[in-house]
Amino acid sequence: EWSAWSGWSVCSRSCGSGASVRTRTCITRNPVGAPCAGDPRQYKICNTKECPPSSEDFREMQCAAFNDRPLVAGNSFKWTTFDGGSNPCELSCLALGHNFYYNFGRVLDGTSCNKEPGGVCVNGRCLKPGCDAILGSQQQEDACMVCGGQNSTCMHHKSVYQSNSLQAGGPFGYSEVAMIPAGATHIRVTDNSRNYLALQNGRSQFVINGDWKISIPGEYSIAGTKLLYRRSADTWESFEVPGPTREDLHLMVLATDRNPDIQYEYWLPPEQYALYHGRKSPLRQAHHTSYLPWDQPVTAATPPISTRAHGGNCGKCQRVRGRSERRRQYCQKDFVFRARIVGKVYRGEETRYDVQVIHTYRNSFRLEHREFLWAPNLCDCPRLETGKQYILMVRRHINYERTLNRILLEEDSFVVPYRPREDDLLRQHERLCGNRGQKHAEQS
């Protein structure tokens, strides 16, 4: 039986990863007199922040402490670190100006050891900290970033993007493979083709292989975490991101040839997984290519769409209000629903809103909990703010080739911020116009 652990000692270093120790005492030995099972001491890593650039190396400082001290036959020397010693946790120092080194015994606790990346010397042993910060611990983070977990607090999503033919826009261009939601962990993407993986952040800004320029393999900072980009001399390349990510990431491919497959996987908390990978909406389509070196004509099967550019040509947004307009659009539009704006990205000459459908009042086609709305302009018209709820009256858009099947948010769409009184106003129109189609499963 052990006593309770003592408190942790003062850290051996003020920066650069030191060690702290706590102890316990064996109170009751086992019946045969053997000592208690386990260690009487436990060490943890502490003060892991990097030291200032001007700081002296910790091992160098320990060697310098023996400068000008009599050593052999009364001779004294000046010392510097020597990395060729047999034990990384012994203080091997080279005599400056001479061809020999001397072993002064163990280094101080908290001295880094080159034997293990991230390891530190404690009591003469090189130990790596586990995820619990205990040195020598075998605890590791699971895929959900839980220390010592069993992958029980998140869910795994794995998919393969395949495109057996070139995109309709031509052999060259960027296509969206997938949107990886914020909060994802242990993201891994691999490709083995002559195409190039690319990545955009949540603001649709390229981070890797964007704007027709191929990036150098290496480590990149993105979405509050690190991304490791690897590419072989032939065709293989990969992205690895530990996470968790702080914003949505848009996985893209720069197509130069047929693409056999892009494999990607990541982990999400259960509520995030249900939100993004529950029942799939046929209207929630990725934007296949917006970054082509030439303009593409579009023929629409539904009423034509006019596109307004972002910037000085925008002017003021058209204001659509009034009782008669609310009634007219309620009866004519394909969808009337209440939704929360989750995100917004610009795609070519369009704006795509990611929305969470909370309640449907009228719909010609089934809506899922999560949908995309496409606005044919970059002017934020109608103006929707992320995080807020709105009543939206919108229509379905299918192009002539039937390659697009989307929800269209036009500038003259009836859009108002949600207030409880809107429920009563819309119920009046429901009695007048009715409701058709299937309602989605509502959320609170």
PDB file of N, CA, C and O in Angstrom, residues 219-282:
ATOM      1  N   GLU A 219       5.941  21.627 -43.940  1.00  0.00           N
ATOM      2  CA  GLU A 219       4.950  21.889 -42.905  1.00  0.00           C
ATOM      3  C   GLU A 219       4.355  23.284 -43.089  1.00  0.00           C
ATOM      4  O   GLU A 219       5.077  24.257 -43.308  1.00  0.00           O
ATOM      5  N   TYR A 220       3.034  23.368 -42.993  1.00  0.00           N
ATOM      6  CA  TYR A 220       2.315  24.633 -43.152  1.00  0.00           C
ATOM      7  C   TYR A 220       1.381  24.835 -41.963  1.00  0.00           C
ATOM      8  O   TYR A 220       0.816  23.872 -41.434  1.00  0.00           O
ATOM      9  N   SER A 221       1.221  26.095 -41.550  1.00  0.00           N
ATOM     10  CA  SER A 221       0.267  26.435 -40.496  1.00  0.00           C
ATOM     11  C   SER A 221      -1.070  26.768 -41.133  1.00  0.00           C
ATOM     12  O   SER A 221      -1.148  27.607 -42.034  1.00  0.00           O
ATOM     13  N   ILE A 222      -2.133  26.106 -40.665  1.00  0.00           N
ATOM     14  CA  ILE A 222      -3.454  26.326 -41.227  1.00  0.00           C
ATOM     15  C   ILE A 222      -4.509  25.937 -40.211  1.00  0.00           C
ATOM     16  O   ILE A 222      -4.363  24.944 -39.493  1.00  0.00           O
ATOM     17  N   ALA A 223      -5.551  26.754 -40.103  1.00  0.00           N
ATOM     18  CA  ALA A 223      -6.730  26.458 -39.279  1.00  0.00           C
ATOM     19  C   ALA A 223      -6.365  26.135 -37.827  1.00  0.00           C
ATOM     20  O   ALA A 223      -6.986  25.294 -37.189  1.00  0.00           O
ATOM     21  N   GLY A 224      -5.332  26.813 -37.308  1.00  0.00           N
ATOM     22  CA  GLY A 224      -4.960  26.619 -35.915  1.00  0.00           C
ATOM     23  C   GLY A 224      -4.187  25.349 -35.636  1.00  0.00           C
ATOM     24  O   GLY A 224      -4.021  24.962 -34.478  1.00  0.00           O
ATOM     25  N   THR A 225      -3.699  24.678 -36.674  1.00  0.00           N
ATOM     26  CA  THR A 225      -2.931  23.451 -36.494  1.00  0.00           C
ATOM     27  C   THR A 225      -1.841  23.399 -37.562  1.00  0.00           C
ATOM     28  O   THR A 225      -1.624  24.377 -38.270  1.00  0.00           O
ATOM     29  N   LYS A 226      -1.146  22.285 -37.656  1.00  0.00           N
ATOM     30  CA  LYS A 226      -0.083  22.113 -38.635  1.00  0.00           C
ATOM     31  C   LYS A 226      -0.511  21.123 -39.711  1.00  0.00           C
ATOM     32  O   LYS A 226      -1.188  20.138 -39.428  1.00  0.00           O
ATOM     33  N   LEU A 227      -0.103  21.399 -40.939  1.00  0.00           N
ATOM     34  CA  LEU A 227      -0.342  20.483 -42.050  1.00  0.00           C
ATOM     35  C   LEU A 227       0.994  20.038 -42.610  1.00  0.00           C
ATOM     36  O   LEU A 227       1.863  20.868 -42.870  1.00  0.00           O
ATOM     37  N   LEU A 228       1.169  18.740 -42.778  1.00  0.00           N
ATOM     38  CA  LEU A 228       2.377  18.192 -43.381  1.00  0.00           C
ATOM     39  C   LEU A 228       2.058  17.763 -44.807  1.00  0.00           C
ATOM     40  O   LEU A 228       1.218  16.889 -45.027  1.00  0.00           O
ATOM     41  N   TYR A 229       2.693  18.429 -45.764  1.00  0.00           N
ATOM     42  CA  TYR A 229       2.486  18.128 -47.182  1.00  0.00           C
ATOM     43  C   TYR A 229       3.665  17.307 -47.685  1.00  0.00           C
ATOM     44  O   TYR A 229       4.811  17.741 -47.616  1.00  0.00           O
ATOM     45  N   ARG A 230       3.375  16.101 -48.192  1.00  0.00           N
ATOM     46  CA  ARG A 230       4.407  15.233 -48.746  1.00  0.00           C
ATOM     47  C   ARG A 230       4.124  14.990 -50.216  1.00  0.00           C
ATOM     48  O   ARG A 230       2.960  14.859 -50.625  1.00  0.00           O
ATOM     49  N   ARG A 231       5.172  14.927 -51.012  1.00  0.00           N
ATOM     50  CA  ARG A 231       5.033  14.593 -52.434  1.00  0.00           C
ATOM     51  C   ARG A 231       6.280  13.835 -52.873  1.00  0.00           C
ATOM     52  O   ARG A 231       7.408  14.261 -52.610  1.00  0.00           O
ATOM     53  N   SER A 232       6.083  12.682 -53.544  1.00  0.00           N
ATOM     54  CA  SER A 232       7.207  11.877 -54.008  1.00  0.00           C
ATOM     55  C   SER A 232       7.669  12.388 -55.367  1.00  0.00           C
ATOM     56  O   SER A 232       7.059  13.270 -55.974  1.00  0.00           O
ATOM     57  N   ALA A 233       8.734  11.781 -55.861  1.00  0.00           N
ATOM     58  CA  ALA A 233       9.299  12.214 -57.145  1.00  0.00           C
ATOM     59  C   ALA A 233       8.419  11.814 -58.312  1.00  0.00           C
ATOM     60  O   ALA A 233       8.504  12.398 -59.393  1.00  0.00           O
ATOM     61  N   ASP A 234       7.527  10.814 -58.108  1.00  0.00           N
ATOM     62  CA  ASP A 234       6.671  10.402 -59.228  1.00  0.00           C
ATOM     63  C   ASP A 234       5.289  11.037 -59.129  1.00  0.00           C
ATOM     64  O   ASP A 234       5.089  12.165 -59.553  1.00  0.00           O
ATOM     65  N   THR A 235       4.324  10.324 -58.523  1.00  0.00           N
ATOM     66  CA  THR A 235       2.957  10.862 -58.533  1.00  0.00           C
ATOM     67  C   THR A 235       2.303  10.887 -57.167  1.00  0.00           C
ATOM     68  O   THR A 235       1.226  11.468 -57.023  1.00  0.00           O
ATOM     69  N   TRP A 236       2.897  10.270 -56.167  1.00  0.00           N
ATOM     70  CA  TRP A 236       2.220  10.153 -54.872  1.00  0.00           C
ATOM     71  C   TRP A 236       2.357  11.446 -54.064  1.00  0.00           C
ATOM     72  O   TRP A 236       3.408  12.062 -54.015  1.00  0.00           O
ATOM     73  N   GLU A 237       1.262  11.862 -53.393  1.00  0.00           N
ATOM     74  CA  GLU A 237       1.313  13.013 -52.502  1.00  0.00           C
ATOM     75  C   GLU A 237       0.270  12.831 -51.410  1.00  0.00           C
ATOM     76  O   GLU A 237      -0.689  12.057 -51.544  1.00  0.00           O
ATOM     77  N   SER A 238       0.446  13.572 -50.320  1.00  0.00           N
ATOM     78  CA  SER A 238      -0.475  13.423 -49.189  1.00  0.00           C
ATOM     79  C   SER A 238      -0.522  14.690 -48.358  1.00  0.00           C
ATOM     80  O   SER A 238       0.415  15.500 -48.365  1.00  0.00           O
ATOM     81  N   PHE A 239      -1.642  14.845 -47.633  1.00  0.00           N
ATOM     82  CA  PHE A 239      -1.807  15.853 -46.586  1.00  0.00           C
ATOM     83  C   PHE A 239      -2.029  15.099 -45.277  1.00  0.00           C
ATOM     84  O   PHE A 239      -2.813  14.148 -45.228  1.00  0.00           O
ATOM     85  N   GLU A 240      -1.392  15.556 -44.204  1.00  0.00           N
ATOM     86  CA  GLU A 240      -1.655  15.017 -42.876  1.00  0.00           C
ATOM     87  C   GLU A 240      -1.821  16.188 -41.910  1.00  0.00           C
ATOM     88  O   GLU A 240      -0.952  17.056 -41.835  1.00  0.00           O
ATOM     89  N   VAL A 241      -2.953  16.198 -41.205  1.00  0.00           N
ATOM     90  CA  VAL A 241      -3.276  17.297 -40.285  1.00  0.00           C
ATOM     91  C   VAL A 241      -3.728  16.690 -38.954  1.00  0.00           C
ATOM     92  O   VAL A 241      -4.735  15.984 -38.916  1.00  0.00           O
ATOM     93  N   PRO A 242      -3.002  16.929 -37.854  1.00  0.00           N
ATOM     94  CA  PRO A 242      -3.431  16.351 -36.574  1.00  0.00           C
ATOM     95  C   PRO A 242      -4.734  16.962 -36.059  1.00  0.00           C
ATOM     96  O   PRO A 242      -5.566  16.259 -35.495  1.00  0.00           O
ATOM     97  N   GLY A 243      -4.903  18.306 -36.246  1.00  0.00           N
ATOM     98  CA  GLY A 243      -6.107  18.955 -35.763  1.00  0.00           C
ATOM     99  C   GLY A 243      -6.038  19.196 -34.257  1.00  0.00           C
ATOM    100  O   GLY A 243      -5.002  19.006 -33.627  1.00  0.00           O
ATOM    101  N   PRO A 244      -7.174  19.592 -33.661  1.00  0.00           N
ATOM    102  CA  PRO A 244      -8.435  19.874 -34.354  1.00  0.00           C
ATOM    103  C   PRO A 244      -8.374  21.192 -35.131  1.00  0.00           C
ATOM    104  O   PRO A 244      -7.704  22.133 -34.715  1.00  0.00           O
ATOM    105  N   THR A 245      -9.071  21.236 -36.241  1.00  0.00           N
ATOM    106  CA  THR A 245      -9.082  22.434 -37.074  1.00  0.00           C
ATOM    107  C   THR A 245     -10.061  23.457 -36.512  1.00  0.00           C
ATOM    108  O   THR A 245     -11.097  23.100 -35.965  1.00  0.00           O
ATOM    109  N   ARG A 246      -9.721  24.725 -36.689  1.00  0.00           N
ATOM    110  CA  ARG A 246     -10.567  25.801 -36.159  1.00  0.00           C
ATOM    111  C   ARG A 246     -11.486  26.402 -37.221  1.00  0.00           C
ATOM    112  O   ARG A 246     -12.266  27.295 -36.919  1.00  0.00           O
ATOM    113  N   GLU A 247     -11.367  25.957 -38.462  1.00  0.00           N
ATOM    114  CA  GLU A 247     -12.250  26.432 -39.523  1.00  0.00           C
ATOM    115  C   GLU A 247     -12.400  25.339 -40.567  1.00  0.00           C
ATOM    116  O   GLU A 247     -11.630  24.378 -40.608  1.00  0.00           O
ATOM    117  N   ASP A 248     -13.433  25.483 -41.396  1.00  0.00           N
ATOM    118  CA  ASP A 248     -13.634  24.529 -42.474  1.00  0.00           C
ATOM    119  C   ASP A 248     -12.458  24.577 -43.442  1.00  0.00           C
ATOM    120  O   ASP A 248     -11.874  25.637 -43.685  1.00  0.00           O
ATOM    121  N   LEU A 249     -12.115  23.431 -43.981  1.00  0.00           N
ATOM    122  CA  LEU A 249     -11.086  23.340 -45.016  1.00  0.00           C
ATOM    123  C   LEU A 249     -11.710  22.770 -46.282  1.00  0.00           C
ATOM    124  O   LEU A 249     -12.549  21.864 -46.217  1.00  0.00           O
ATOM    125  N   HIS A 250     -11.311  23.320 -47.421  1.00  0.00           N
ATOM    126  CA  HIS A 250     -11.852  22.864 -48.705  1.00  0.00           C
ATOM    127  C   HIS A 250     -10.752  22.109 -49.446  1.00  0.00           C
ATOM    128  O   HIS A 250      -9.777  22.703 -49.909  1.00  0.00           O
ATOM    129  N   LEU A 251     -10.926  20.803 -49.516  1.00  0.00           N
ATOM    130  CA  LEU A 251      -9.979  19.949 -50.228  1.00  0.00           C
ATOM    131  C   LEU A 251     -10.270  20.044 -51.722  1.00  0.00           C
ATOM    132  O   LEU A 251     -11.399  19.824 -52.156  1.00  0.00           O
ATOM    133  N   MET A 252      -9.257  20.398 -52.496  1.00  0.00           N
ATOM    134  CA  MET A 252      -9.406  20.605 -53.930  1.00  0.00           C
ATOM    135  C   MET A 252      -8.445  19.694 -54.683  1.00  0.00           C
ATOM    136  O   MET A 252      -7.525  19.115 -54.104  1.00  0.00           O
ATOM    137  N   VAL A 253      -8.671  19.578 -55.991  1.00  0.00           N
ATOM    138  CA  VAL A 253      -7.719  18.896 -56.854  1.00  0.00           C
ATOM    139  C   VAL A 253      -7.514  19.759 -58.094  1.00  0.00           C
ATOM    140  O   VAL A 253      -8.468  20.287 -58.666  1.00  0.00           O
ATOM    141  N   LEU A 254      -6.265  19.944 -58.465  1.00  0.00           N
ATOM    142  CA  LEU A 254      -5.911  20.632 -59.704  1.00  0.00           C
ATOM    143  C   LEU A 254      -5.792  19.551 -60.774  1.00  0.00           C
ATOM    144  O   LEU A 254      -4.820  18.803 -60.834  1.00  0.00           O
ATOM    145  N   ALA A 255      -6.831  19.444 -61.612  1.00  0.00           N
ATOM    146  CA  ALA A 255      -6.920  18.342 -62.566  1.00  0.00           C
ATOM    147  C   ALA A 255      -6.078  18.625 -63.808  1.00  0.00           C
ATOM    148  O   ALA A 255      -6.233  19.656 -64.453  1.00  0.00           O
ATOM    149  N   THR A 256      -5.173  17.726 -64.104  1.00  0.00           N
ATOM    150  CA  THR A 256      -4.408  17.768 -65.350  1.00  0.00           C
ATOM    151  C   THR A 256      -4.573  16.475 -66.130  1.00  0.00           C
ATOM    152  O   THR A 256      -4.114  16.361 -67.259  1.00  0.00           O
ATOM    153  N   ASP A 257      -5.205  15.481 -65.518  1.00  0.00           N
ATOM    154  CA  ASP A 257      -5.363  14.177 -66.147  1.00  0.00           C
ATOM    155  C   ASP A 257      -6.515  13.462 -65.446  1.00  0.00           C
ATOM    156  O   ASP A 257      -7.059  13.954 -64.456  1.00  0.00           O
ATOM    157  N   ARG A 258      -6.883  12.298 -65.946  1.00  0.00           N
ATOM    158  CA  ARG A 258      -7.884  11.504 -65.265  1.00  0.00           C
ATOM    159  C   ARG A 258      -7.421  11.179 -63.854  1.00  0.00           C
ATOM    160  O   ARG A 258      -6.249  10.972 -63.602  1.00  0.00           O
ATOM    161  N   ASN A 259      -8.375  11.142 -62.955  1.00  0.00           N
ATOM    162  CA  ASN A 259      -8.042  10.972 -61.553  1.00  0.00           C
ATOM    163  C   ASN A 259      -8.579   9.628 -61.067  1.00  0.00           C
ATOM    164  O   ASN A 259      -9.775   9.462 -60.937  1.00  0.00           O
ATOM    165  N   PRO A 260      -7.712   8.638 -60.827  1.00  0.00           N
ATOM    166  CA  PRO A 260      -8.218   7.342 -60.389  1.00  0.00           C
ATOM    167  C   PRO A 260      -8.943   7.408 -59.051  1.00  0.00           C
ATOM    168  O   PRO A 260     -10.052   6.926 -58.912  1.00  0.00           O
ATOM    169  N   ASP A 261      -8.340   8.004 -58.052  1.00  0.00           N
ATOM    170  CA  ASP A 261      -9.025   8.161 -56.765  1.00  0.00           C
ATOM    171  C   ASP A 261      -8.199   9.040 -55.829  1.00  0.00           C
ATOM    172  O   ASP A 261      -6.970   9.019 -55.867  1.00  0.00           O
ATOM    173  N   ILE A 262      -8.910   9.801 -55.022  1.00  0.00           N
ATOM    174  CA  ILE A 262      -8.310  10.557 -53.929  1.00  0.00           C
ATOM    175  C   ILE A 262      -8.953  10.025 -52.655  1.00  0.00           C
ATOM    176  O   ILE A 262     -10.171  10.122 -52.489  1.00  0.00           O
ATOM    177  N   GLN A 263      -8.170   9.469 -51.779  1.00  0.00           N
ATOM    178  CA  GLN A 263      -8.687   8.921 -50.536  1.00  0.00           C
ATOM    179  C   GLN A 263      -8.498   9.940 -49.423  1.00  0.00           C
ATOM    180  O   GLN A 263      -7.434  10.528 -49.298  1.00  0.00           O
ATOM    181  N   TYR A 264      -9.550  10.145 -48.639  1.00  0.00           N
ATOM    182  CA  TYR A 264      -9.440  11.081 -47.524  1.00  0.00           C
ATOM    183  C   TYR A 264     -10.239  10.557 -46.339  1.00  0.00           C
ATOM    184  O   TYR A 264     -11.239   9.853 -46.496  1.00  0.00           O
ATOM    185  N   GLU A 265      -9.760  10.893 -45.169  1.00  0.00           N
ATOM    186  CA  GLU A 265     -10.426  10.467 -43.942  1.00  0.00           C
ATOM    187  C   GLU A 265     -10.147  11.462 -42.829  1.00  0.00           C
ATOM    188  O   GLU A 265      -9.152  12.186 -42.849  1.00  0.00           O
ATOM    189  N   TYR A 266     -11.054  11.501 -41.860  1.00  0.00           N
ATOM    190  CA  TYR A 266     -10.888  12.345 -40.685  1.00  0.00           C
ATOM    191  C   TYR A 266     -11.877  11.893 -39.625  1.00  0.00           C
ATOM    192  O   TYR A 266     -12.758  11.053 -39.872  1.00  0.00           O
ATOM    193  N   TRP A 267     -11.749  12.458 -38.438  1.00  0.00           N
ATOM    194  CA  TRP A 267     -12.619  12.129 -37.304  1.00  0.00           C
ATOM    195  C   TRP A 267     -13.337  13.390 -36.856  1.00  0.00           C
ATOM    196  O   TRP A 267     -12.783  14.489 -36.897  1.00  0.00           O
ATOM    197  N   LEU A 268     -14.591  13.229 -36.408  1.00  0.00           N
ATOM    198  CA  LEU A 268     -15.405  14.344 -35.944  1.00  0.00           C
ATOM    199  C   LEU A 268     -16.135  13.956 -34.660  1.00  0.00           C
ATOM    200  O   LEU A 268     -16.483  12.782 -34.469  1.00  0.00           O
ATOM    201  N   PRO A 269     -16.423  14.934 -33.775  1.00  0.00           N
ATOM    202  CA  PRO A 269     -17.306  14.657 -32.639  1.00  0.00           C
ATOM    203  C   PRO A 269     -18.668  14.178 -33.156  1.00  0.00           C
ATOM    204  O   PRO A 269     -19.084  14.557 -34.254  1.00  0.00           O
ATOM    205  N   PRO A 270     -19.376  13.346 -32.387  1.00  0.00           N
ATOM    206  CA  PRO A 270     -20.642  12.766 -32.873  1.00  0.00           C
ATOM    207  C   PRO A 270     -21.645  13.787 -33.384  1.00  0.00           C
ATOM    208  O   PRO A 270     -22.292  13.569 -34.417  1.00  0.00           O
ATOM    209  N   GLU A 271     -21.795  14.916 -32.670  1.00  0.00           N
ATOM    210  CA  GLU A 271     -22.787  15.903 -33.113  1.00  0.00           C
ATOM    211  C   GLU A 271     -22.374  16.542 -34.433  1.00  0.00           C
ATOM    212  O   GLU A 271     -23.221  16.832 -35.288  1.00  0.00           O
ATOM    213  N   GLN A 272     -21.069  16.744 -34.621  1.00  0.00           N
ATOM    214  CA  GLN A 272     -20.583  17.265 -35.895  1.00  0.00           C
ATOM    215  C   GLN A 272     -20.763  16.240 -37.007  1.00  0.00           C
ATOM    216  O   GLN A 272     -21.139  16.571 -38.125  1.00  0.00           O
ATOM    217  N   TYR A 273     -20.502  14.988 -36.690  1.00  0.00           N
ATOM    218  CA  TYR A 273     -20.631  13.930 -37.694  1.00  0.00           C
ATOM    219  C   TYR A 273     -22.079  13.832 -38.173  1.00  0.00           C
ATOM    220  O   TYR A 273     -22.345  13.722 -39.373  1.00  0.00           O
ATOM    221  N   ALA A 274     -23.024  13.877 -37.230  1.00  0.00           N
ATOM    222  CA  ALA A 274     -24.434  13.779 -37.612  1.00  0.00           C
ATOM    223  C   ALA A 274     -24.849  14.966 -38.466  1.00  0.00           C
ATOM    224  O   ALA A 274     -25.655  14.827 -39.398  1.00  0.00           O
ATOM    225  N   LEU A 275     -24.279  16.125 -38.171  1.00  0.00           N
ATOM    226  CA  LEU A 275     -24.643  17.331 -38.906  1.00  0.00           C
ATOM    227  C   LEU A 275     -24.158  17.271 -40.348  1.00  0.00           C
ATOM    228  O   LEU A 275     -24.861  17.687 -41.276  1.00  0.00           O
ATOM    229  N   TYR A 276     -22.967  16.725 -40.556  1.00  0.00           N
ATOM    230  CA  TYR A 276     -22.368  16.748 -41.894  1.00  0.00           C
ATOM    231  C   TYR A 276     -22.506  15.437 -42.655  1.00  0.00           C
ATOM    232  O   TYR A 276     -22.433  15.424 -43.876  1.00  0.00           O
ATOM    233  N   HIS A 277     -22.683  14.346 -41.948  1.00  0.00           N
ATOM    234  CA  HIS A 277     -22.704  13.053 -42.636  1.00  0.00           C
ATOM    235  C   HIS A 277     -23.945  12.244 -42.312  1.00  0.00           C
ATOM    236  O   HIS A 277     -23.922  11.012 -42.357  1.00  0.00           O
ATOM    237  N   GLY A 278     -25.011  12.952 -41.950  1.00  0.00           N
ATOM    238  CA  GLY A 278     -26.293  12.286 -41.822  1.00  0.00           C
ATOM    239  C   GLY A 278     -26.848  12.022 -43.214  1.00  0.00           C
ATOM    240  O   GLY A 278     -26.117  11.831 -44.180  1.00  0.00           O
ATOM    241  N   ARG A 279     -28.147  12.076 -43.349  1.00  0.00           N
ATOM    242  CA  ARG A 279     -28.765  11.859 -44.649  1.00  0.00           C
ATOM    243  C   ARG A 279     -28.271  12.911 -45.641  1.00  0.00           C
ATOM    244  O   ARG A 279     -28.270  14.089 -45.364  1.00  0.00           O
ATOM    245  N   LYS A 280     -27.841  12.500 -46.815  1.00  0.00           N
ATOM    246  CA  LYS A 280     -27.253  13.385 -47.822  1.00  0.00           C
ATOM    247  C   LYS A 280     -28.332  14.024 -48.684  1.00  0.00           C
ATOM    248  O   LYS A 280     -29.215  13.359 -49.198  1.00  0.00           O
ATOM    249  N   SER A 281     -28.284  15.316 -48.840  1.00  0.00           N
ATOM    250  CA  SER A 281     -29.254  16.020 -49.671  1.00  0.00           C
ATOM    251  C   SER A 281     -28.814  16.019 -51.129  1.00  0.00           C
ATOM    252  O   SER A 281     -27.659  16.311 -51.431  1.00  0.00           O
ATOM    253  N   PRO A 282     -29.728  15.706 -52.066  1.00  0.00           N
ATOM    254  CA  PRO A 282     -29.362  15.779 -53.492  1.00  0.00           C
ATOM    255  C   PRO A 282     -29.109  17.206 -53.944  1.00  0.00           C
ATOM    256  O   PRO A 282     -28.505  17.443 -54.986  1.00  0.00           O
TER     257      PRO A 282
END
